[in-house]
Coordinates of C-alpha atoms and ligand atoms in Angstrom, one line a residue:
M142 CA -54.2 -97.7 30.9
E143 CA -53.0 -94.3 30.1
E144 CA -49.3 -93.5 30.7
A145 CA -48.6 -91.2 33.6
L146 CA -47.7 -87.7 32.7
S147 CA -44.9 -85.9 34.4
F148 CA -44.8 -82.2 35.0
E149 CA -41.1 -82.2 35.7
L150 CA -39.0 -80.9 32.8
S151 CA -36.5 -83.5 31.5
E152 CA -32.8 -82.7 31.6
E153 CA -33.0 -81.6 27.9
Q154 CA -36.0 -79.3 28.5
E155 CA -34.3 -77.8 31.6
L156 CA -31.2 -77.1 29.4
L157 CA -33.4 -75.6 26.7
R158 CA -35.1 -73.3 29.3
N159 CA -31.7 -72.1 30.6
E160 CA -30.4 -71.5 27.1
V161 CA -33.5 -69.6 26.0
R162 CA -33.4 -67.5 29.3
R163 CA -29.8 -66.6 28.7
F164 CA -30.5 -65.7 25.1
A165 CA -33.4 -63.5 26.1
E166 CA -31.4 -61.7 28.8
E167 CA -28.3 -61.3 26.7
R168 CA -29.7 -60.6 23.2
I169 CA -33.3 -59.3 23.7
R170 CA -33.1 -57.3 27.0
P171 CA -30.5 -54.8 25.8
G172 CA -32.2 -52.0 23.9
L173 CA -35.7 -53.5 24.5
E174 CA -37.3 -50.4 26.0
E175 CA -36.0 -48.2 23.2
R176 CA -37.3 -50.6 20.5
E177 CA -40.7 -50.6 22.2
R178 CA -40.8 -46.8 22.4
N179 CA -39.8 -46.5 18.7
H180 CA -42.0 -49.4 17.5
A181 CA -38.8 -50.9 16.0
F182 CA -39.3 -54.5 14.8
P183 CA -36.3 -56.6 16.0
S184 CA -35.5 -58.4 12.7
E185 CA -32.0 -59.3 13.6
I186 CA -33.0 -60.9 16.9
L187 CA -35.6 -63.0 15.1
S188 CA -33.0 -64.2 12.5
E189 CA -30.8 -65.3 15.4
M190 CA -33.8 -67.1 16.9
G191 CA -34.3 -68.9 13.6
E192 CA -30.7 -70.0 13.7
L193 CA -31.2 -71.3 17.2
G194 CA -34.2 -73.4 16.1
L195 CA -36.8 -71.3 18.0
L196 CA -39.0 -70.6 15.0
G197 CA -39.8 -74.1 13.8
M198 CA -39.7 -75.8 17.2
L199 CA -42.5 -78.3 16.5
V200 CA -41.6 -79.1 12.9
G201 CA -39.8 -82.3 12.2
E202 CA -36.1 -82.2 11.5
R203 CA -36.5 -83.4 7.9
F204 CA -38.2 -80.0 7.1
G205 CA -35.6 -78.0 9.0
G206 CA -37.4 -77.9 12.3
A207 CA -36.2 -78.6 15.8
G208 CA -38.6 -81.6 16.2
L209 CA -39.5 -80.7 19.8
D210 CA -42.6 -81.6 21.8
T211 CA -45.2 -79.0 22.8
L212 CA -43.9 -78.9 26.4
G213 CA -40.5 -77.8 25.2
Y214 CA -42.2 -75.2 23.0
V215 CA -44.3 -73.6 25.9
V216 CA -41.2 -73.5 28.1
A217 CA -39.3 -71.5 25.4
V218 CA -42.2 -69.1 24.7
E219 CA -42.5 -68.5 28.4
E220 CA -38.8 -67.6 28.7
I221 CA -38.8 -65.2 25.7
S222 CA -42.1 -63.5 26.9
R223 CA -40.7 -63.0 30.4
V224 CA -38.3 -60.6 28.8
C225 CA -40.2 -59.4 25.7
P226 CA -43.8 -60.2 25.0
S227 CA -43.5 -58.5 21.5
V228 CA -40.8 -61.1 20.5
G229 CA -42.9 -63.7 22.2
V230 CA -45.9 -63.2 20.0
T231 CA -43.9 -62.9 16.8
M232 CA -42.2 -66.2 17.7
S233 CA -45.4 -68.0 18.7
V234 CA -47.3 -66.8 15.6
T235 CA -44.5 -68.1 13.3
N236 CA -44.3 -71.4 15.1
S237 CA -47.9 -72.1 16.0
V238 CA -50.3 -70.6 13.4
C239 CA -48.1 -70.7 10.3
A240 CA -45.4 -73.4 10.5
W241 CA -47.6 -75.8 12.5
P242 CA -50.6 -76.0 10.2
I243 CA -48.4 -76.2 7.1
Y244 CA -46.5 -79.1 8.8
R245 CA -49.7 -80.8 10.1
F246 CA -52.0 -80.3 7.1
G247 CA -49.8 -79.4 4.1
S248 CA -48.8 -81.6 1.2
N249 CA -45.2 -82.6 1.0
E250 CA -44.7 -80.0 -1.7
L251 CA -46.0 -77.2 0.5
R252 CA -43.9 -78.4 3.4
Q253 CA -40.7 -78.5 1.3
R254 CA -41.5 -75.0 -0.2
F255 CA -42.2 -73.2 3.0
L256 CA -41.0 -75.0 6.2
P257 CA -37.2 -74.8 5.8
A258 CA -37.3 -71.0 5.3
L259 CA -39.8 -70.6 8.2
C260 CA -37.8 -72.8 10.6
S261 CA -34.5 -71.1 9.8
G262 CA -35.8 -67.6 10.3
E263 CA -35.2 -66.7 6.7
M264 CA -38.9 -65.8 6.7
L265 CA -41.5 -65.2 9.4
G266 CA -45.1 -66.5 9.2
G267 CA -48.6 -65.0 9.7
F268 CA -52.2 -66.2 10.0
G269 CA -55.2 -64.5 8.5
L270 CA -58.6 -65.4 10.0
T271 CA -60.0 -62.2 11.5
E272 CA -61.8 -59.7 9.3
P273 CA -63.5 -56.4 9.9
G274 CA -66.9 -58.1 10.3
S275 CA -65.8 -61.4 11.9
G276 CA -63.7 -61.9 15.0
S277 CA -65.1 -64.3 17.6
D278 CA -67.6 -65.4 15.0
A279 CA -64.8 -66.5 12.7
A280 CA -67.0 -68.6 10.4
A281 CA -68.8 -65.4 9.3
L282 CA -65.7 -64.4 7.3
R283 CA -66.3 -63.0 3.8
T284 CA -63.0 -63.2 2.0
L285 CA -63.7 -65.2 -1.2
A286 CA -61.5 -67.6 -3.1
E287 CA -62.5 -68.6 -6.6
R288 CA -60.9 -71.1 -8.8
D289 CA -59.5 -69.9 -12.2
G290 CA -57.8 -72.6 -14.1
E291 CA -54.6 -73.6 -12.2
T292 CA -54.9 -70.7 -9.7
W293 CA -57.1 -69.5 -6.8
V294 CA -58.1 -65.9 -6.8
L295 CA -58.7 -64.3 -3.4
N296 CA -60.6 -61.1 -2.6
G297 CA -61.2 -59.6 0.8
E298 CA -59.6 -58.0 3.8
K299 CA -58.0 -59.5 6.9
T300 CA -57.5 -57.3 10.0
W301 CA -55.3 -57.4 13.1
I302 CA -52.7 -59.7 11.4
T303 CA -49.6 -60.3 13.5
N304 CA -46.4 -60.1 11.5
A305 CA -48.3 -58.5 8.5
G306 CA -45.6 -56.8 6.4
V307 CA -42.7 -58.6 8.1
A308 CA -43.8 -62.2 7.3
G309 CA -42.7 -64.1 4.1
T310 CA -45.9 -66.1 4.1
Y311 CA -49.4 -66.3 5.5
V312 CA -51.9 -69.1 6.2
I313 CA -55.2 -67.4 5.1
M314 CA -58.8 -68.6 5.4
A315 CA -61.3 -67.8 2.7
K316 CA -64.7 -69.0 1.5
T317 CA -64.6 -71.3 -1.5
D318 CA -68.3 -72.3 -1.2
P319 CA -70.1 -69.3 0.3
G320 CA -73.4 -71.2 0.6
A321 CA -71.9 -74.0 2.8
G322 CA -71.3 -72.1 6.0
S323 CA -68.2 -73.1 7.9
R324 CA -67.8 -76.2 5.6
G325 CA -67.3 -73.8 2.7
I326 CA -64.1 -72.3 4.2
S327 CA -60.7 -73.3 2.8
A328 CA -57.1 -72.6 3.9
F329 CA -54.4 -71.2 1.6
V330 CA -50.7 -70.7 2.0
V331 CA -50.2 -67.2 0.5
P332 CA -46.6 -65.9 0.0
A333 CA -46.0 -62.3 0.8
D334 CA -45.1 -61.6 -2.8
A335 CA -48.2 -63.1 -4.3
P336 CA -49.7 -60.7 -6.9
G337 CA -52.7 -58.8 -5.4
L338 CA -51.6 -59.0 -1.8
T339 CA -50.9 -55.7 -0.1
I340 CA -50.4 -54.6 3.5
G341 CA -52.6 -51.9 5.1
T342 CA -51.5 -49.3 7.6
P343 CA -50.0 -50.9 10.8
E344 CA -52.1 -50.6 13.9
S345 CA -51.0 -48.2 16.6
K346 CA -51.4 -50.4 19.7
M347 CA -51.4 -49.8 23.5
G348 CA -48.8 -52.6 24.0
L349 CA -46.6 -55.1 22.1
K350 CA -45.3 -52.1 20.3
A351 CA -42.2 -53.8 18.8
S352 CA -44.5 -56.4 17.2
R353 CA -46.1 -55.7 13.9
T354 CA -49.9 -55.9 13.4
A355 CA -51.6 -54.7 10.2
P356 CA -54.4 -55.5 7.8
L357 CA -53.9 -57.8 4.7
I358 CA -55.7 -56.6 1.6
L359 CA -56.4 -59.2 -1.0
E360 CA -57.4 -57.8 -4.4
G361 CA -57.4 -60.4 -7.1
C362 CA -54.7 -62.1 -5.2
R363 CA -53.5 -65.2 -7.1
V364 CA -51.9 -68.4 -5.7
G365 CA -51.4 -71.7 -7.5
V366 CA -53.8 -74.6 -6.8
A367 CA -50.9 -76.3 -4.9
N368 CA -51.2 -73.6 -2.3
L369 CA -54.5 -75.0 -1.0
L370 CA -53.8 -76.3 2.6
G371 CA -55.8 -79.6 3.1
A372 CA -58.8 -80.2 1.0
P373 CA -61.4 -77.6 -0.2
G374 CA -63.8 -77.0 2.7
E375 CA -61.4 -78.1 5.4
G376 CA -60.3 -74.6 6.2
F377 CA -62.4 -74.0 9.3
K378 CA -61.5 -77.4 10.8
I379 CA -57.8 -76.5 10.2
A380 CA -58.3 -73.0 11.8
L381 CA -59.9 -74.5 14.9
A382 CA -57.2 -77.2 15.2
T383 CA -54.5 -74.6 14.8
L384 CA -56.1 -72.3 17.5
D385 CA -56.5 -75.3 19.9
H386 CA -52.7 -75.7 19.5
S387 CA -51.7 -72.1 19.4
R388 CA -53.6 -71.1 22.6
L389 CA -50.9 -73.0 24.5
G390 CA -48.4 -70.5 23.1
I391 CA -50.5 -67.5 24.4
A392 CA -51.0 -69.2 27.8
A393 CA -47.2 -69.6 27.9
Q394 CA -46.7 -65.9 26.9
A395 CA -49.0 -64.9 29.8
V396 CA -47.1 -67.2 32.3
G397 CA -43.8 -65.5 31.2
I398 CA -45.3 -62.0 31.7
H399 CA -46.7 -63.1 35.1
Q400 CA -43.3 -64.4 36.2
R401 CA -41.6 -61.1 35.4
A402 CA -44.4 -59.1 37.1
L403 CA -43.8 -61.1 40.3
E404 CA -40.0 -60.6 40.2
L405 CA -40.5 -56.9 39.7
A406 CA -43.0 -56.7 42.6
V407 CA -40.7 -58.6 45.0
D408 CA -37.7 -56.5 44.1
Y409 CA -39.6 -53.2 44.5
A410 CA -41.3 -54.3 47.8
R411 CA -37.9 -55.1 49.3
E412 CA -36.4 -51.7 48.3
R413 CA -39.1 -49.2 48.8
V414 CA -39.3 -47.9 52.4
Q415 CA -42.5 -46.4 53.8
F416 CA -43.5 -45.9 57.4
G417 CA -39.9 -46.8 58.4
V418 CA -39.8 -50.3 56.9
P419 CA -39.6 -51.8 53.4
I420 CA -43.2 -52.0 52.1
A421 CA -42.6 -55.8 51.9
E422 CA -43.1 -55.8 55.7
H423 CA -46.7 -54.6 55.3
Q424 CA -49.1 -57.5 55.3
A425 CA -51.3 -56.1 52.6
I426 CA -48.2 -56.2 50.2
R427 CA -47.1 -59.6 51.4
F428 CA -50.6 -61.1 50.7
Q429 CA -50.6 -59.6 47.2
I430 CA -47.2 -61.2 46.4
A431 CA -48.3 -64.6 47.8
Q432 CA -51.5 -64.5 45.7
M433 CA -49.5 -63.6 42.5
A434 CA -47.0 -66.5 43.2
T435 CA -49.8 -69.0 43.9
E436 CA -51.7 -68.1 40.7
L437 CA -48.4 -68.2 38.7
E438 CA -47.7 -71.8 39.8
A439 CA -51.3 -72.8 39.0
A440 CA -51.1 -71.1 35.5
R441 CA -47.8 -72.7 34.7
A442 CA -48.9 -76.1 35.8
L443 CA -52.1 -76.0 33.8
T444 CA -50.3 -74.7 30.7
R445 CA -47.7 -77.5 30.9
Y446 CA -50.4 -80.1 31.7
A447 CA -52.4 -78.9 28.6
A448 CA -49.3 -79.1 26.5
L449 CA -48.7 -82.7 27.7
R450 CA -52.4 -83.6 26.9
E451 CA -52.4 -81.9 23.5
A452 CA -52.9 -85.1 21.5
H453 CA -55.6 -86.5 23.8
S454 CA -59.4 -86.0 23.4
D455 CA -59.5 -83.3 26.2
G456 CA -56.5 -81.5 24.6
G457 CA -58.5 -78.7 23.0
R458 CA -60.6 -78.0 26.2
L459 CA -57.4 -78.0 28.3
A460 CA -55.7 -75.6 25.9
S461 CA -58.7 -73.2 26.2
E462 CA -58.7 -73.5 30.0
A463 CA -54.9 -72.9 30.2
K464 CA -55.3 -69.8 27.9
L465 CA -58.2 -68.5 29.9
Y466 CA -56.7 -69.0 33.4
A467 CA -53.1 -68.0 32.5
S468 CA -54.1 -64.8 30.7
E469 CA -56.6 -63.6 33.3
A470 CA -54.2 -64.5 36.1
A471 CA -51.3 -62.6 34.4
N472 CA -53.6 -59.5 34.0
R473 CA -54.4 -59.7 37.8
A474 CA -50.7 -60.1 38.5
C475 CA -49.6 -57.1 36.4
Y476 CA -52.4 -55.0 38.1
A477 CA -51.1 -55.9 41.6
A478 CA -47.4 -55.5 40.6
L479 CA -48.1 -52.0 39.3
Q480 CA -50.1 -51.1 42.4
I481 CA -47.1 -52.2 44.6
H482 CA -44.9 -49.8 42.6
G483 CA -47.2 -46.9 43.5
G484 CA -46.7 -43.8 41.4
N485 CA -43.5 -45.2 39.9
G486 CA -45.5 -48.0 38.3
F487 CA -47.2 -45.3 36.2
A488 CA -43.8 -44.1 34.9
D489 CA -42.6 -45.2 31.5
E490 CA -39.1 -45.9 32.8
Y491 CA -40.4 -48.7 35.1
E492 CA -40.7 -52.1 33.3
I493 CA -44.0 -52.9 35.0
S494 CA -45.8 -50.1 33.1
R495 CA -44.9 -51.7 29.8
L496 CA -45.9 -55.2 31.0
Y497 CA -49.2 -53.8 32.2
R498 CA -49.9 -52.7 28.7
D499 CA -48.5 -55.8 27.0
V500 CA -50.4 -58.3 29.1
R501 CA -53.8 -56.8 28.3
V502 CA -54.2 -58.4 24.9
T503 CA -53.6 -61.9 26.2
T504 CA -57.3 -62.2 27.2
I505 CA -58.3 -61.1 23.7
Y506 CA -56.2 -62.6 20.9
E507 CA -56.4 -66.2 19.7
G508 CA -59.9 -66.2 21.2
T509 CA -61.2 -63.9 23.9
S510 CA -61.8 -65.2 27.5
E511 CA -65.5 -65.4 26.7
M512 CA -64.8 -67.7 23.7
Q513 CA -62.5 -69.9 25.9
R514 CA -65.4 -70.3 28.4
L515 CA -67.7 -71.2 25.5
V516 CA -65.2 -74.0 24.4
T517 CA -65.1 -75.5 27.9
A518 CA -68.8 -75.3 28.4
R519 CA -69.5 -76.9 25.0
H520 CA -67.2 -79.8 25.9
L521 CA -68.9 -80.3 29.2
L522 CA -72.5 -79.7 28.2
R523 CA -72.1 -81.3 24.7
G524 CA -73.7 -78.5 22.8
Ligands
LIG755 C1 -52.6 -57.5 18.9 C2 -53.5 -58.4 18.1 C3 -53.0 -59.3 17.3 C4 -53.9 -60.2 16.6 N1 -53.3 -61.1 15.7 C5 -54.2 -61.8 14.9 C6 -53.6 -62.6 13.8 O1 -52.4 -62.8 13.7 N2 -54.5 -63.3 13.0 C7 -55.9 -63.2 13.1 O2 -56.6 -63.8 12.4 N3 -56.4 -62.4 14.1 C8 -55.6 -61.7 15.0 N4 -56.1 -60.9 16.0 C9 -57.5 -60.8 16.1 C10 -58.1 -61.4 17.4 O3 -58.0 -62.8 17.3 C11 -59.5 -60.9 17.6 O4 -59.4 -59.5 18.0 C12 -60.3 -61.7 18.6 O5 -60.5 -63.0 18.2 C13 -61.6 -61.0 19.0 O6 -62.3 -60.6 17.9 P1 -62.9 -59.1 17.7 O7 -61.8 -58.2 18.0 O8 -63.5 -59.0 16.4 O9 -63.9 -59.0 18.9 P2 -65.5 -59.4 18.8 O10 -65.6 -60.8 18.3 O11 -66.2 -58.3 18.1 O12 -65.9 -59.4 20.4 C14 -66.2 -58.2 21.1 C15 -66.5 -58.6 22.5 O13 -67.7 -59.4 22.5 C16 -67.5 -60.7 23.1 N5 -68.3 -61.7 22.4 C17 -68.4 -61.9 21.1 N6 -69.3 -63.0 20.9 C18 -69.7 -63.4 22.1 C19 -70.5 -64.5 22.6 N7 -71.1 -65.3 21.7 N8 -70.7 -64.6 23.9 C20 -70.1 -63.8 24.8 N9 -69.3 -62.8 24.4 C21 -69.1 -62.6 23.1 C22 -66.0 -60.9 22.9 O14 -65.5 -61.9 23.9 C23 -65.4 -59.5 23.2 O15 -65.4 -59.3 24.5 C24 -55.3 -60.1 16.7 C25 -55.8 -59.1 17.6 C26 -54.9 -58.3 18.3 C27 -55.5 -57.3 19.2

């Protein structure tokens, strides 16, 4: 019989949630809008997060991590993203798509070389799967890795790479056997200072402006044979397993944004008076707020349930469903919260206008909503 899963946070997880919320309010909130306006990357804040154990949350203590479970992780990402989705994505990428696959699939040598620095915040991490010609169809990637004695030589281009230029290391997927389809893809740990790796022009984005996104250009980029993650040909499997896990972080990011949108809508509806009463008295506004609150509880519950089920056979499907539901619900919530703000919602000085831009990408990155639906359908229809 399977053990019962509890949605309730343990005392420790509740403590973590309170501490992360306090850190986000005291250390991230001040200066946040200015950093977003200036596209200023918050390096100092991320170093502090490393010291607090928020960057290697899922890595075992012997490699410098906090050794937490995935539920604790999603709780922390939610609280950081409630205040700053830019810091939320920087954090979740370092934890989930860089440190996590190195911890899970790396040799002890790779783990010793990279994890202590990633966990302590000495370096941030990145993940390079997407290319100009391959996004949803990730197996169509064209970056090549060829063996040359004791090194691998990588040639190609990765686009839309979160933390490109600020990360100290990247997990990068490349073809080692171009004739073998997805079984010809391998994963490499590529340090930022590897010869032949350069960073392209950072993207100018509609949201998450204080996070960094840029192309990675690999021109004769050399790494040692020890930098292969897993065995040759296992890269696609590693990428899919990593995304199954990391989608929980994006679901949590969406829940955090949703929570904040609800708070802002409630506050504004109580203050703004039209037709002689606070707009909160109008049923049309009340219903929107009730809908946002209901969908928030559903999104949070599904995200936490999926985190608890991560190691089970339905873990991947639940992570996709949580990411799909939470990101779509958070987009609806930000739309409604902005509508409740009326014209002020369209003004830069109101927080909801930034959230409205930040939330948009949650239905796109780490697999679009359409790809999440495909994952669920494949599980249910077995094909
Ligand atoms: C801010 C940001 C940060 C990112 N960070 C990273 C990162 O760190 N590392 C990384 O590797 N990538 C990253 N990405 C890339 C991201 O994962 C891709 O943008 C995403 O997977 C979609 O790929 P695409 O943009 O090429 O869209 P496409 O795959 O071209 O899709 C275009 C549209 O077609 C739809 N579509 C495609 N195929 C199908 C189908 N079979 N059925 C139905 N609909 C379909 C899609 O859902 C989408 O709506 C980031 C993207 C952004 C915007």
